[in-house]
mmCIF file of C-alpha atoms and ligand atoms in Angstrom:
data_model
loop_
_atom_site.group_PDB
_atom_site.id
_atom_site.type_symbol
_atom_site.label_atom_id
_atom_site.label_comp_id
_atom_site.label_asym_id
_atom_site.label_seq_id
_atom_site.Cartn_x
_atom_site.Cartn_y
_atom_site.Cartn_z
ATOM 1 C CA MET A 39 -51.181 -104.412 31.401
ATOM 2 C CA GLU A 40 -50.804 -108.173 31.245
ATOM 3 C CA SER A 41 -53.590 -108.660 28.708
ATOM 4 C CA SER A 42 -52.463 -105.741 26.581
ATOM 5 C CA THR A 43 -48.945 -107.200 26.499
ATOM 6 C CA ARG A 44 -50.298 -110.548 25.328
ATOM 7 C CA ARG A 45 -52.395 -108.802 22.744
ATOM 8 C CA GLY A 46 -49.328 -106.935 21.596
ATOM 9 C CA ILE A 47 -47.302 -110.123 21.244
ATOM 10 C CA LEU A 48 -50.044 -111.797 19.234
ATOM 11 C CA ARG A 49 -50.417 -108.804 16.978
ATOM 12 C CA ALA A 50 -46.667 -108.544 16.482
ATOM 13 C CA SER A 51 -46.209 -112.199 15.601
ATOM 14 C CA VAL A 52 -49.028 -112.091 13.072
ATOM 15 C CA ALA A 53 -47.563 -108.942 11.554
ATOM 16 C CA ALA A 54 -44.125 -110.561 11.360
ATOM 17 C CA THR A 55 -45.494 -113.625 9.536
ATOM 18 C CA VAL A 56 -47.487 -111.602 7.033
ATOM 19 C CA GLY A 57 -44.603 -109.200 6.546
ATOM 20 C CA ALA A 58 -42.114 -111.985 5.884
ATOM 21 C CA ALA A 59 -44.343 -113.577 3.267
ATOM 22 C CA ALA A 60 -44.935 -110.274 1.511
ATOM 23 C CA TRP A 61 -41.262 -109.440 1.612
ATOM 24 C CA ASN A 62 -40.130 -112.695 0.059
ATOM 25 C CA ALA A 63 -42.781 -112.472 -2.631
ATOM 26 C CA ALA A 64 -41.907 -108.892 -3.468
ATOM 27 C CA ASP A 65 -38.164 -109.130 -3.390
ATOM 28 C CA GLY A 66 -37.822 -112.255 -5.469
ATOM 29 C CA ALA A 67 -34.972 -114.698 -5.810
ATOM 30 C CA ASP A 68 -32.455 -112.228 -7.176
ATOM 31 C CA ALA A 69 -32.353 -110.470 -3.832
ATOM 32 C CA GLN A 70 -31.072 -113.617 -2.146
ATOM 33 C CA PRO A 71 -27.345 -113.754 -1.638
ATOM 34 C CA ALA A 72 -25.430 -116.396 -3.521
ATOM 35 C CA GLY A 73 -25.297 -119.626 -1.605
ATOM 36 C CA SER A 74 -28.195 -118.896 0.727
ATOM 37 C CA SER A 75 -30.858 -121.548 0.869
ATOM 38 C CA GLY A 76 -34.546 -121.052 0.362
ATOM 39 C CA ARG A 77 -35.043 -122.015 3.976
ATOM 40 C CA GLU A 78 -32.894 -119.105 5.149
ATOM 41 C CA ALA A 79 -34.880 -116.786 2.936
ATOM 42 C CA ALA A 80 -38.139 -118.079 4.366
ATOM 43 C CA GLN A 81 -36.888 -117.250 7.851
ATOM 44 C CA ALA A 82 -36.172 -113.632 6.956
ATOM 45 C CA VAL A 83 -38.488 -111.359 8.869
ATOM 46 C CA ARG A 84 -39.349 -107.757 8.307
ATOM 47 C CA PRO A 85 -38.768 -105.947 11.553
ATOM 48 C CA ASN A 86 -41.480 -103.537 12.604
ATOM 49 C CA HIS A 87 -39.585 -101.199 14.872
ATOM 50 C CA ASP A 88 -37.568 -97.996 14.693
ATOM 51 C CA LEU A 89 -34.960 -97.940 17.459
ATOM 52 C CA HIS A 90 -33.054 -94.755 16.612
ATOM 53 C CA THR A 91 -35.120 -91.568 16.312
ATOM 54 C CA HIS A 92 -34.847 -87.892 17.202
ATOM 55 C CA THR A 93 -37.328 -85.305 18.419
ATOM 56 C CA VAL A 94 -37.192 -81.576 19.142
ATOM 57 C CA TRP A 95 -35.299 -82.470 22.332
ATOM 58 C CA SER A 96 -32.277 -82.553 20.023
ATOM 59 C CA ASP A 97 -32.302 -81.945 16.265
ATOM 60 C CA GLY A 98 -35.416 -83.884 15.264
ATOM 61 C CA ALA A 99 -38.433 -82.319 13.601
ATOM 62 C CA HIS A 100 -41.292 -83.313 15.884
ATOM 63 C CA PRO A 101 -42.232 -82.990 19.537
ATOM 64 C CA ILE A 102 -42.588 -86.252 21.459
ATOM 65 C CA PRO A 103 -46.431 -86.343 21.428
ATOM 66 C CA LEU A 104 -46.572 -86.107 17.604
ATOM 67 C CA HIS A 105 -43.698 -88.580 17.291
ATOM 68 C CA VAL A 106 -45.530 -91.189 19.368
ATOM 69 C CA LEU A 107 -48.813 -90.459 17.606
ATOM 70 C CA GLU A 108 -47.115 -91.208 14.279
ATOM 71 C CA ALA A 109 -45.639 -94.441 15.637
ATOM 72 C CA ARG A 110 -49.140 -95.499 16.672
ATOM 73 C CA ALA A 111 -50.656 -94.500 13.339
ATOM 74 C CA PHE A 112 -47.965 -96.406 11.432
ATOM 75 C CA GLU A 113 -48.642 -99.438 13.678
ATOM 76 C CA LEU A 114 -45.016 -99.896 14.599
ATOM 77 C CA ASP A 115 -44.388 -102.409 17.379
ATOM 78 C CA ALA A 116 -41.783 -100.211 19.030
ATOM 79 C CA ILE A 117 -39.736 -97.062 18.797
ATOM 80 C CA ALA A 118 -36.811 -95.788 20.810
ATOM 81 C CA ILE A 119 -36.548 -92.050 21.327
ATOM 82 C CA THR A 120 -32.806 -91.474 21.213
ATOM 83 C CA ASP A 121 -32.066 -87.780 21.306
ATOM 84 C CA HIS A 122 -28.433 -86.709 21.287
ATOM 85 C CA TYR A 123 -26.628 -86.786 24.604
ATOM 86 C CA THR A 124 -23.446 -85.056 23.501
ATOM 87 C CA PRO A 125 -21.387 -82.108 24.695
ATOM 88 C CA GLY A 126 -23.627 -79.027 24.533
ATOM 89 C CA SER A 127 -26.836 -80.875 23.650
ATOM 90 C CA ARG A 128 -30.003 -79.951 25.531
ATOM 91 C CA ILE A 129 -30.550 -83.133 27.542
ATOM 92 C CA ALA A 130 -26.883 -83.215 28.545
ATOM 93 C CA LYS A 131 -26.958 -79.597 29.667
ATOM 94 C CA SER A 132 -28.597 -80.014 33.051
ATOM 95 C CA GLU A 133 -30.219 -82.587 35.304
ATOM 96 C CA ALA A 134 -33.454 -80.621 35.019
ATOM 97 C CA GLU A 135 -33.500 -80.957 31.225
ATOM 98 C CA PHE A 136 -32.681 -84.669 31.390
ATOM 99 C CA ASP A 137 -35.426 -85.205 33.995
ATOM 100 C CA ALA A 138 -37.935 -83.265 31.882
ATOM 101 C CA TYR A 139 -37.048 -85.311 28.771
ATOM 102 C CA LEU A 140 -37.600 -88.612 30.565
ATOM 103 C CA ALA A 141 -40.768 -87.337 32.229
ATOM 104 C CA GLU A 142 -42.246 -86.305 28.889
ATOM 105 C CA ILE A 143 -41.528 -89.695 27.306
ATOM 106 C CA GLU A 144 -43.091 -91.381 30.336
ATOM 107 C CA ARG A 145 -46.170 -89.181 30.210
ATOM 108 C CA VAL A 146 -46.766 -89.632 26.496
ATOM 109 C CA ARG A 147 -46.114 -93.363 26.341
ATOM 110 C CA SER A 148 -48.266 -94.178 29.347
ATOM 111 C CA GLY A 149 -51.321 -92.726 27.660
ATOM 112 C CA GLN A 150 -51.489 -95.585 25.120
ATOM 113 C CA ASP A 151 -50.638 -99.248 24.645
ATOM 114 C CA ASP A 152 -50.362 -99.369 20.842
ATOM 115 C CA VAL A 153 -46.596 -99.068 20.653
ATOM 116 C CA ILE A 154 -43.639 -99.749 22.937
ATOM 117 C CA VAL A 155 -41.747 -96.496 23.470
ATOM 118 C CA LEU A 156 -38.237 -96.889 24.873
ATOM 119 C CA LYS A 157 -36.483 -94.084 26.734
ATOM 120 C CA GLY A 158 -33.187 -93.740 24.947
ATOM 121 C CA ALA A 159 -30.321 -91.486 24.012
ATOM 122 C CA GLU A 160 -27.593 -91.380 21.412
ATOM 123 C CA ALA A 161 -24.166 -90.785 22.868
ATOM 124 C CA ALA A 162 -21.034 -90.094 20.849
ATOM 125 C CA ALA A 163 -17.623 -91.693 21.079
ATOM 126 C CA LEU A 164 -15.099 -89.116 22.279
ATOM 127 C CA ASP A 165 -11.875 -90.933 21.461
ATOM 128 C CA THR A 166 -10.523 -94.256 20.237
ATOM 129 C CA ALA A 167 -10.238 -95.640 23.783
ATOM 130 C CA GLY A 168 -13.951 -96.029 24.462
ATOM 131 C CA ARG A 169 -14.690 -92.790 26.270
ATOM 132 C CA ILE A 170 -18.261 -91.706 25.456
ATOM 133 C CA SER A 171 -20.396 -88.640 26.093
ATOM 134 C CA LEU A 172 -22.872 -90.378 28.439
ATOM 135 C CA ASP A 173 -21.974 -91.743 31.861
ATOM 136 C CA ALA A 174 -23.241 -94.836 33.643
ATOM 137 C CA ALA A 175 -25.442 -92.926 36.070
ATOM 138 C CA HIS A 176 -27.469 -91.292 33.294
ATOM 139 C CA ALA A 177 -27.492 -94.479 31.229
ATOM 140 C CA ALA A 178 -29.046 -96.315 34.182
ATOM 141 C CA ARG A 179 -32.165 -94.197 33.749
ATOM 142 C CA LEU A 180 -32.477 -95.091 30.073
ATOM 143 C CA GLU A 181 -33.795 -98.180 28.337
ATOM 144 C CA TRP A 182 -31.888 -98.040 25.045
ATOM 145 C CA VAL A 183 -28.466 -96.447 24.682
ATOM 146 C CA LEU A 184 -26.819 -95.861 21.307
ATOM 147 C CA CYS A 185 -23.372 -94.536 20.550
ATOM 148 C CA ASP A 186 -22.110 -93.238 17.243
ATOM 149 C CA LEU A 187 -19.053 -91.739 15.661
ATOM 150 C CA GLY A 188 -19.702 -88.029 15.279
ATOM 151 C CA GLY A 189 -18.073 -84.651 15.162
ATOM 152 C CA SER A 190 -16.683 -85.057 18.673
ATOM 153 C CA SER A 191 -15.054 -88.439 18.000
ATOM 154 C CA GLU A 192 -11.347 -87.721 18.196
ATOM 155 C CA GLY A 193 -9.180 -89.721 15.811
ATOM 156 C CA THR A 194 -12.016 -90.731 13.520
ATOM 157 C CA LEU A 195 -14.612 -88.132 12.464
ATOM 158 C CA ARG A 196 -12.745 -85.389 14.352
ATOM 159 C CA ASN A 197 -9.141 -84.841 13.314
ATOM 160 C CA THR A 198 -9.431 -87.675 10.821
ATOM 161 C CA PRO A 199 -5.983 -89.149 10.145
ATOM 162 C CA PRO A 200 -4.817 -88.310 6.618
ATOM 163 C CA ASP A 201 -3.626 -91.896 6.218
ATOM 164 C CA LYS A 202 -6.614 -94.054 5.310
ATOM 165 C CA GLN A 203 -5.252 -97.236 6.901
ATOM 166 C CA LYS A 204 -4.646 -95.387 10.174
ATOM 167 C CA TYR A 205 -8.160 -93.950 9.977
ATOM 168 C CA ILE A 206 -9.682 -97.390 9.428
ATOM 169 C CA GLU A 207 -7.696 -98.856 12.324
ATOM 170 C CA ASN A 208 -8.896 -96.022 14.548
ATOM 171 C CA VAL A 209 -12.528 -96.615 13.585
ATOM 172 C CA VAL A 210 -12.334 -100.300 14.402
ATOM 173 C CA ARG A 211 -10.345 -99.643 17.576
ATOM 174 C CA THR A 212 -13.048 -97.205 18.694
ATOM 175 C CA TYR A 213 -15.813 -99.756 18.082
ATOM 176 C CA LEU A 214 -13.836 -102.489 19.869
ATOM 177 C CA ALA A 215 -13.508 -100.167 22.865
ATOM 178 C CA LEU A 216 -17.218 -99.304 22.770
ATOM 179 C CA CYS A 217 -17.946 -103.014 23.195
ATOM 180 C CA ASP A 218 -16.472 -102.722 26.687
ATOM 181 C CA VAL A 219 -18.914 -99.991 27.711
ATOM 182 C CA ALA A 220 -21.321 -102.146 29.681
ATOM 183 C CA TYR A 221 -24.306 -99.787 29.526
ATOM 184 C CA LEU A 222 -24.153 -99.360 25.762
ATOM 185 C CA ASP A 223 -26.817 -101.295 23.828
ATOM 186 C CA ALA A 224 -26.178 -100.528 20.181
ATOM 187 C CA ILE A 225 -23.656 -98.962 17.838
ATOM 188 C CA ALA A 226 -25.448 -96.386 15.721
ATOM 189 C CA HIS A 227 -24.953 -96.622 11.958
ATOM 190 C CA PRO A 228 -21.547 -98.356 12.083
ATOM 191 C CA PHE A 229 -18.940 -97.378 9.499
ATOM 192 C CA ASN A 230 -20.477 -93.951 8.795
ATOM 193 C CA THR A 231 -17.115 -92.881 7.478
ATOM 194 C CA GLY A 232 -17.813 -91.675 3.932
ATOM 195 C CA ASN A 233 -17.983 -87.908 4.332
ATOM 196 C CA THR A 234 -14.500 -87.462 5.733
ATOM 197 C CA LYS A 235 -11.236 -86.843 3.937
ATOM 198 C CA PRO A 236 -10.059 -89.445 3.290
ATOM 199 C CA ALA A 237 -13.332 -91.339 2.950
ATOM 200 C CA ALA A 238 -13.438 -94.926 4.214
ATOM 201 C CA LEU A 239 -15.895 -97.052 2.251
ATOM 202 C CA PRO A 240 -17.273 -100.371 3.546
ATOM 203 C CA GLU A 241 -15.014 -102.348 1.196
ATOM 204 C CA ASP A 242 -11.951 -100.515 2.522
ATOM 205 C CA TYR A 243 -12.222 -102.295 5.891
ATOM 206 C CA PRO A 244 -10.049 -105.419 5.998
ATOM 207 C CA GLN A 245 -11.979 -108.616 6.751
ATOM 208 C CA ARG A 246 -9.517 -109.448 9.535
ATOM 209 C CA LEU A 247 -10.497 -106.299 11.474
ATOM 210 C CA LEU A 248 -14.199 -106.696 10.742
ATOM 211 C CA LYS A 249 -14.198 -110.288 11.970
ATOM 212 C CA GLU A 250 -12.418 -109.294 15.164
ATOM 213 C CA LEU A 251 -15.018 -106.598 15.790
ATOM 214 C CA ALA A 252 -17.943 -108.849 14.876
ATOM 215 C CA ALA A 253 -16.768 -111.514 17.323
ATOM 216 C CA LYS A 254 -16.498 -108.964 20.127
ATOM 217 C CA MET A 255 -19.869 -107.355 19.374
ATOM 218 C CA ALA A 256 -21.483 -110.790 19.468
ATOM 219 C CA ASP A 257 -19.670 -111.691 22.684
ATOM 220 C CA LYS A 258 -20.603 -108.430 24.415
ATOM 221 C CA GLY A 259 -24.146 -108.329 23.025
ATOM 222 C CA LYS A 260 -23.756 -105.030 21.179
ATOM 223 C CA VAL A 261 -26.440 -104.454 18.561
ATOM 224 C CA PHE A 262 -25.640 -103.318 14.982
ATOM 225 C CA ASP A 263 -27.927 -100.457 13.911
ATOM 226 C CA VAL A 264 -28.749 -100.735 10.198
ATOM 227 C CA MET A 265 -29.808 -97.150 9.725
ATOM 228 C CA ASN A 266 -32.005 -96.290 6.764
ATOM 229 C CA ASP A 267 -30.281 -93.066 5.815
ATOM 230 C CA THR A 268 -26.757 -94.487 5.668
ATOM 231 C CA ILE A 269 -26.360 -92.769 2.286
ATOM 232 C CA TYR A 270 -26.329 -89.466 4.207
ATOM 233 C CA TRP A 271 -22.943 -90.470 5.610
ATOM 234 C CA PHE A 272 -21.620 -91.079 2.094
ATOM 235 C CA HIS A 273 -23.085 -88.133 0.192
ATOM 236 C CA LYS A 274 -19.646 -86.593 -0.212
ATOM 237 C CA ALA A 275 -18.001 -89.915 -1.052
ATOM 238 C CA PRO A 276 -17.075 -91.107 -4.518
ATOM 239 C CA ILE A 277 -19.570 -93.979 -4.504
ATOM 240 C CA ALA A 278 -22.918 -94.568 -6.218
ATOM 241 C CA PRO A 279 -25.841 -95.394 -3.903
ATOM 242 C CA ARG A 280 -26.379 -98.937 -5.165
ATOM 243 C CA GLU A 281 -22.682 -99.659 -4.913
ATOM 244 C CA LEU A 282 -22.735 -98.470 -1.299
ATOM 245 C CA THR A 283 -25.652 -100.806 -0.619
ATOM 246 C CA ALA A 284 -23.812 -103.744 -2.170
ATOM 247 C CA GLN A 285 -20.675 -103.040 -0.151
ATOM 248 C CA TYR A 286 -22.637 -102.556 3.071
ATOM 249 C CA VAL A 287 -24.479 -105.845 2.543
ATOM 250 C CA GLU A 288 -21.159 -107.683 2.212
ATOM 251 C CA LEU A 289 -19.949 -106.070 5.424
ATOM 252 C CA VAL A 290 -23.164 -106.903 7.282
ATOM 253 C CA LYS A 291 -22.837 -110.569 6.246
ATOM 254 C CA LEU A 292 -19.653 -110.864 8.317
ATOM 255 C CA PHE A 293 -21.533 -109.650 11.374
ATOM 256 C CA VAL A 294 -24.400 -112.040 10.662
ATOM 257 C CA ALA A 295 -21.952 -114.944 10.504
ATOM 258 C CA ALA A 296 -20.513 -113.968 13.896
ATOM 259 C CA GLY A 297 -23.958 -113.994 15.506
ATOM 260 C CA VAL A 298 -24.314 -110.239 16.021
ATOM 261 C CA ARG A 299 -27.853 -108.951 16.557
ATOM 262 C CA PHE A 300 -29.358 -106.142 14.491
ATOM 263 C CA GLN A 301 -31.887 -103.365 14.767
ATOM 264 C CA VAL A 302 -33.345 -101.131 12.068
ATOM 265 C CA SER A 303 -33.905 -97.419 12.327
ATOM 266 C CA SER A 304 -34.788 -94.266 10.451
ATOM 267 C CA ASP A 305 -32.515 -92.044 12.600
ATOM 268 C CA ASP A 306 -35.465 -89.749 12.025
ATOM 269 C CA HIS A 307 -34.620 -86.097 11.840
ATOM 270 C CA ARG A 308 -36.573 -85.253 8.696
ATOM 271 C CA THR A 309 -36.743 -88.557 6.804
ATOM 272 C CA GLY A 310 -39.783 -89.915 8.586
ATOM 273 C CA LEU A 311 -40.405 -92.179 11.538
ATOM 274 C CA GLY A 312 -40.541 -95.847 10.585
ATOM 275 C CA ASN A 313 -38.884 -95.225 7.247
ATOM 276 C CA THR A 314 -36.668 -98.308 7.209
ATOM 277 C CA ARG A 315 -36.985 -99.506 3.632
ATOM 278 C CA TRP A 316 -33.256 -99.444 2.895
ATOM 279 C CA SER A 317 -32.488 -101.089 6.244
ATOM 280 C CA GLU A 318 -34.846 -103.911 5.325
ATOM 281 C CA LEU A 319 -33.239 -104.326 1.901
ATOM 282 C CA VAL A 320 -29.888 -104.758 3.618
ATOM 283 C CA LEU A 321 -31.197 -107.246 6.191
ATOM 284 C CA ALA A 322 -32.887 -109.293 3.467
ATOM 285 C CA ARG A 323 -29.889 -109.322 1.135
ATOM 286 C CA ALA A 324 -27.538 -110.218 3.986
ATOM 287 C CA ALA A 325 -30.032 -112.954 5.008
ATOM 288 C CA VAL A 326 -30.190 -111.841 8.625
ATOM 289 C CA PRO A 327 -32.227 -114.525 10.394
ATOM 290 C CA ALA A 328 -35.175 -113.513 12.569
ATOM 291 C CA GLY A 329 -33.369 -114.691 15.692
ATOM 292 C CA GLN A 330 -30.671 -112.066 15.149
ATOM 293 C CA ILE A 331 -33.068 -109.123 15.041
ATOM 294 C CA VAL A 332 -33.702 -107.489 18.399
ATOM 295 C CA ASP A 333 -37.129 -107.956 19.901
ATOM 296 C CA PRO A 334 -38.206 -104.692 21.559
ATOM 297 C CA ARG A 335 -40.786 -106.561 23.653
ATOM 298 C CA GLN A 336 -37.963 -108.407 25.354
ATOM 299 C CA ILE A 337 -36.108 -105.144 25.930
ATOM 300 C CA ALA A 338 -39.196 -103.600 27.513
ATOM 301 C CA ARG A 339 -39.775 -106.656 29.728
ATOM 302 C CA ARG A 340 -36.138 -106.855 30.786
ATOM 303 C CA ARG A 341 -36.011 -103.159 31.644
ATOM 304 C CA LYS A 342 -39.196 -103.396 33.649
ATOM 305 C CA GLY A 343 -37.766 -106.293 35.641
ATOM 306 C CA THR A 344 -34.644 -104.399 36.671
HETATM 307 ZN ZN1 LIG B 499 -29.078 -90.311 15.447
#
């Protein structure tokens, strides 16, 4: 195990160096934000993980063995399997289902050492006060816990306030409260608020609120999930895709400045494991430094030690 870990680290660092060089060459100077130095750009690293994915244990397309096989074939450093743990979902239905889910991940991941596979789940916020669909006891058996705003999130995506300012305040209040959930690792696709009526676009969020949230996320160590298919959450919104990207990049910059850490993900249901091209565009344009991108090897080591 020790030698394979070392091998993994070596391989990952080489991949990161090559990836960064290729990225900077391909993306060119126009992708750099105004005011960023060449040195910052040189430090930009392409992450090689996918820390938010679904399988047939919730609404994903593939069973765990095929999912992990793909991760190995794509030579990803790490994936997190984060099936939905929400009211009525399969792994939340019974202890037996939850046990079977974890046992299958364990069985499949232990048969290989190509890719780190984290046992995870995606919870949902239930209200604006920080109540979520996953409790501490179940979270203790997981290695990567996400929480999103979804159809069961009262006051935001459920029973959305007709007043946009109230809606926006509720969204930020919910995220601030999620920061206090100790066992939560990452906020899944933050600001996925485009398909509601009213829609809240990234530029609608006041900087004052965003800075308050960014400071708390940094302080509490909550990771910002830059999810590749963010456009999904805006397909009913009156915004062109490239405009959404530009607005999201500006928003992400505030979180970079506060020291928040980031992950990338496909949120794979049907879009493909490891498909993080848009996420990488955003990280590069927001000049997220390598030190603010989560390192799944550290997560795996930390979890093993506890
Ligand atoms: Zn998801």
